[in-house]
CSV table of C-alpha atoms in Angstrom, one decimal:
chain,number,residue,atom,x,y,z
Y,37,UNK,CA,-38.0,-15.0,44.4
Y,38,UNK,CA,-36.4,-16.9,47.2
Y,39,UNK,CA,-33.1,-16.4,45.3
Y,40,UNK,CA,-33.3,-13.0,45.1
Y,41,UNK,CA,-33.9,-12.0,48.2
Y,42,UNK,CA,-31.0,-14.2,49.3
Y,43,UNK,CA,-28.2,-12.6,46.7
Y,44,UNK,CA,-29.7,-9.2,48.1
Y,45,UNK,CA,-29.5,-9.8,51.8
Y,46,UNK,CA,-25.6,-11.5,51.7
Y,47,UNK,CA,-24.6,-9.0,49.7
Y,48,UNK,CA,-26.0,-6.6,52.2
Y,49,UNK,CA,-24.2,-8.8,55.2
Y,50,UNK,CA,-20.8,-8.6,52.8
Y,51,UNK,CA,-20.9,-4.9,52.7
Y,52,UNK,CA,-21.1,-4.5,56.8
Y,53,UNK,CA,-17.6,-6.9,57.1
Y,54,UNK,CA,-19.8,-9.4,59.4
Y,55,UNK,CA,-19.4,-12.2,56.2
Y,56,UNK,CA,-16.9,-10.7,54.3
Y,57,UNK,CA,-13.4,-12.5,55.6
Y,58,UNK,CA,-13.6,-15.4,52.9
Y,59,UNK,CA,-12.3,-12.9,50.1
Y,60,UNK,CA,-9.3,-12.3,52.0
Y,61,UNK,CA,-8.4,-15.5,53.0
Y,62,UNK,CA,-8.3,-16.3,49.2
Y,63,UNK,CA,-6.1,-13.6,48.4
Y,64,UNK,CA,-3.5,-14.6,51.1
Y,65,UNK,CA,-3.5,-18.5,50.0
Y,66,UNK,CA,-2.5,-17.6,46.5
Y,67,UNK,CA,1.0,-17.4,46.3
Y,68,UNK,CA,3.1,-14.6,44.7
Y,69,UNK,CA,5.3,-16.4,42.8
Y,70,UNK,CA,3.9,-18.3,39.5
Y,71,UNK,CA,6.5,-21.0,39.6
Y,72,UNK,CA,5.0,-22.2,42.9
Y,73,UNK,CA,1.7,-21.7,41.8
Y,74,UNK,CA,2.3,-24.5,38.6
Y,75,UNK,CA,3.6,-26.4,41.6
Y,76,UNK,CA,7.5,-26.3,39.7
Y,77,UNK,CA,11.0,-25.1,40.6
Y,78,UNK,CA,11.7,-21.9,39.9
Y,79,UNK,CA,14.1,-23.1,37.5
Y,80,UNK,CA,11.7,-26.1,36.2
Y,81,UNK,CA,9.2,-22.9,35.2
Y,82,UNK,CA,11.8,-20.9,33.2
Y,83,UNK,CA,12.0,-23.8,31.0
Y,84,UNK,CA,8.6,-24.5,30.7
Y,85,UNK,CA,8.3,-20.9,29.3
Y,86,UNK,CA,11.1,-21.0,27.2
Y,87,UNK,CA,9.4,-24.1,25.8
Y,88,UNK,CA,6.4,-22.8,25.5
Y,89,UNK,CA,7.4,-19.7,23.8
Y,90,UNK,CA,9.2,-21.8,21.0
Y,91,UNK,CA,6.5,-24.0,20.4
Y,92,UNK,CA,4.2,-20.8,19.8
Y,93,UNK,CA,6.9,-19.4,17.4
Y,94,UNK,CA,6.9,-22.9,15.3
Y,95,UNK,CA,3.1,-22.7,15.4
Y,96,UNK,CA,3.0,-19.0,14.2
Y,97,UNK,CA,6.1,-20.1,11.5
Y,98,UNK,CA,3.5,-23.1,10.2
Y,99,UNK,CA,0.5,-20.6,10.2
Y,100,UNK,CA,2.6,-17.9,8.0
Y,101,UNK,CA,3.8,-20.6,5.7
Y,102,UNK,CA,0.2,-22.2,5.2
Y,103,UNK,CA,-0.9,-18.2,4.5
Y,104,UNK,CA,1.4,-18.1,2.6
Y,105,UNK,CA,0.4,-20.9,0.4
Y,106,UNK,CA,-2.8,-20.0,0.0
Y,107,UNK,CA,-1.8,-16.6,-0.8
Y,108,UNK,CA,0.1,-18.1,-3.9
Y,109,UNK,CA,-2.4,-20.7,-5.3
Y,110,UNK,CA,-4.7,-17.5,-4.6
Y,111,UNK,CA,-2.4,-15.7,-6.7
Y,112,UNK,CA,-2.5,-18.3,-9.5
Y,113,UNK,CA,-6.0,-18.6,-10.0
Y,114,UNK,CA,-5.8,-14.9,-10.5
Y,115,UNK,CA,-3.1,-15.2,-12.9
Y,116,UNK,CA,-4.9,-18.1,-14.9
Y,117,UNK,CA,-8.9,-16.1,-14.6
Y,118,UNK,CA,-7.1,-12.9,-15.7
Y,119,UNK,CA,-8.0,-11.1,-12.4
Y,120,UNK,CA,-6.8,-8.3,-10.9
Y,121,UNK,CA,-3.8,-8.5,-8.7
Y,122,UNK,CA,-4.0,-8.3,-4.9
Y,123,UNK,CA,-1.2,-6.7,-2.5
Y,124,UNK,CA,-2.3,-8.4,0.3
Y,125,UNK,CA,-1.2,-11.6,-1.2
Y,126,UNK,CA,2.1,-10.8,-2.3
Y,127,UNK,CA,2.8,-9.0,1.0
Y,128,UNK,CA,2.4,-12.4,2.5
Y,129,UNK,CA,4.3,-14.4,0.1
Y,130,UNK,CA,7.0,-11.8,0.4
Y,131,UNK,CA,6.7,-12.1,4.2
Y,132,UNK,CA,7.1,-16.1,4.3
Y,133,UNK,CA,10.2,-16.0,1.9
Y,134,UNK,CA,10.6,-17.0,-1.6
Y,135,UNK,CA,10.7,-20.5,-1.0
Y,136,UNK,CA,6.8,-20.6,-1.4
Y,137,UNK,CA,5.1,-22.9,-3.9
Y,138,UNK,CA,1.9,-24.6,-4.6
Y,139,UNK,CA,1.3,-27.7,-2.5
Y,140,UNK,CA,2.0,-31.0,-4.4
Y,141,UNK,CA,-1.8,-31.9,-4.8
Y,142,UNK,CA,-2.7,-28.3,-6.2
Y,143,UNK,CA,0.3,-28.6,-8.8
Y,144,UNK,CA,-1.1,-31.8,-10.1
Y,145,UNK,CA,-4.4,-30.6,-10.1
Y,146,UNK,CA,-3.1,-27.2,-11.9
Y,147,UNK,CA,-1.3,-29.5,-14.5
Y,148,UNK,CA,-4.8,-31.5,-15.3
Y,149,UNK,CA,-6.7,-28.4,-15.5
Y,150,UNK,CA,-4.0,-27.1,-18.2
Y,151,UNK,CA,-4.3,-30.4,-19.8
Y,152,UNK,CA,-7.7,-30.4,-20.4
Y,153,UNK,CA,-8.3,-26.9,-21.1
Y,154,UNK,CA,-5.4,-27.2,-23.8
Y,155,UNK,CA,-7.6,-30.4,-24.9
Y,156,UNK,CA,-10.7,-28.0,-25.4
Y,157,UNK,CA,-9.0,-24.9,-27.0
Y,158,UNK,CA,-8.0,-27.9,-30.4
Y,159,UNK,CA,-9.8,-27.7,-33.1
Y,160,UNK,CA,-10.4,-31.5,-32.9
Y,161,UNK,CA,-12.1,-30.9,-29.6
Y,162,UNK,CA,-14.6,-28.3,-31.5
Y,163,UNK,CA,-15.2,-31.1,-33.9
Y,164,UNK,CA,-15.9,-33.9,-31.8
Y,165,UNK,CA,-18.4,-31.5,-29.6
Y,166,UNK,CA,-20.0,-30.3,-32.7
Y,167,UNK,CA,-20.7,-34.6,-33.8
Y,168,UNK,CA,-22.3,-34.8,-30.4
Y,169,UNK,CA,-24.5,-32.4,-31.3
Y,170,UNK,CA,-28.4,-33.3,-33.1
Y,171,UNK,CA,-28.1,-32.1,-37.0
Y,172,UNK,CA,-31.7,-31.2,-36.1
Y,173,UNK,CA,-30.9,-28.7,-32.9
Y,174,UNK,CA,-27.8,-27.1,-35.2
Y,175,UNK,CA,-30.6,-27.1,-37.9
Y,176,UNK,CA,-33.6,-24.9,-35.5
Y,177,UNK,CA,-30.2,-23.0,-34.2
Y,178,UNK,CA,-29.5,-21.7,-37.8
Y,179,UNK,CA,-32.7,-20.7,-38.5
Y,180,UNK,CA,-33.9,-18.8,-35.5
Y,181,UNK,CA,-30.6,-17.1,-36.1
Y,182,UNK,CA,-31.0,-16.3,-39.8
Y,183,UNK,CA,-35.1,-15.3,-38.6
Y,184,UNK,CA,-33.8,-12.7,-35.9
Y,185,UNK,CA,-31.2,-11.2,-38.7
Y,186,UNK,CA,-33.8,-11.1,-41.1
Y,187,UNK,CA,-36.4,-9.2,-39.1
Y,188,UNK,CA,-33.3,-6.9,-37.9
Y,189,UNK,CA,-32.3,-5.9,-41.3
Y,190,UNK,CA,-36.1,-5.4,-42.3
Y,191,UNK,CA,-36.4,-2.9,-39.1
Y,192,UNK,CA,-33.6,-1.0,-40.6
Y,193,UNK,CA,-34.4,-1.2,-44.2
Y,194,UNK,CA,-37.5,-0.2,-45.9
Y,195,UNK,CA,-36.7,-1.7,-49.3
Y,196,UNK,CA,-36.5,-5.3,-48.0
């Protein structure tokens, strides 16, 4: 309560001009010029700009590159999962320049993944899955199969 009444009464006293001089005193030791604000040469802060500016263009040339990227491997994994294509991404590849690939640890990892997909597609990889199989769970799987057809076909056909 105590605080209340205090922020209410000096703003009160601020708004006569009895308390009010501190704002303009604050104003007046602020200097014009932002060189002597930084506490630099005038010539000292035109560098310091120029620097800046060019380490925010390098910054914003790392962050399109690295969008970039990800819009490629983003494109890839659309390519390989048959997805639809997105504009969005190739803007930004086209944006960034041709010169934009996969990082090094994705291509290896694309490679693998091509490997072992090509490794499951082989017939020999269908056979060995089908030895780690139980004859007895291939067994229940055939008959439950040949059941449901049976019942199917005697829905359909009276004679049977």
């Amino acid at each position: 309560m105590a605080f209340l009444m205090k922020s209410m009464l000096s703003n009160q006293v601020k708004n006569l001009g009895l308390g009010g001089g501190g704002e303009e005193n604050k104003e007046e030791s602020t200097p014009s010029d932002p060189a002597a604000a930084a506490g630099m040469t005038r010539e000292e802060y035109e560098e310091y700009q120029k620097q800046m500016v060019e380490e925010k263009m390098e910054r914003d040339a790392a962050f399109a590159q690295k969008k970039a990227e990800r819009a490629c491997l983003r494109v890839h994994l659309r390519e390989k999962y048959r997805l639809p294509k997105s504009e969005l991404d190739e803007n930004q590849i086209q944006m960034a320049g041709d010169d934009v690939g996969l990082p090094e640890d994705l291509q290896k990892m694309v490679a693998e993944d091509q490997v072992e997909e090509e490794d499951k597609d082989s017939i020999l990889a269908q056979l060995q899955s089908i030895q780690n199989m139980d004859m007895d769970t291939i067994k229940e799987k055939a008959q439950a199969t040949f059941t449901e057809m049976k019942q199917a076909a005697e829905q359909k056909c009276f004679v049977m």
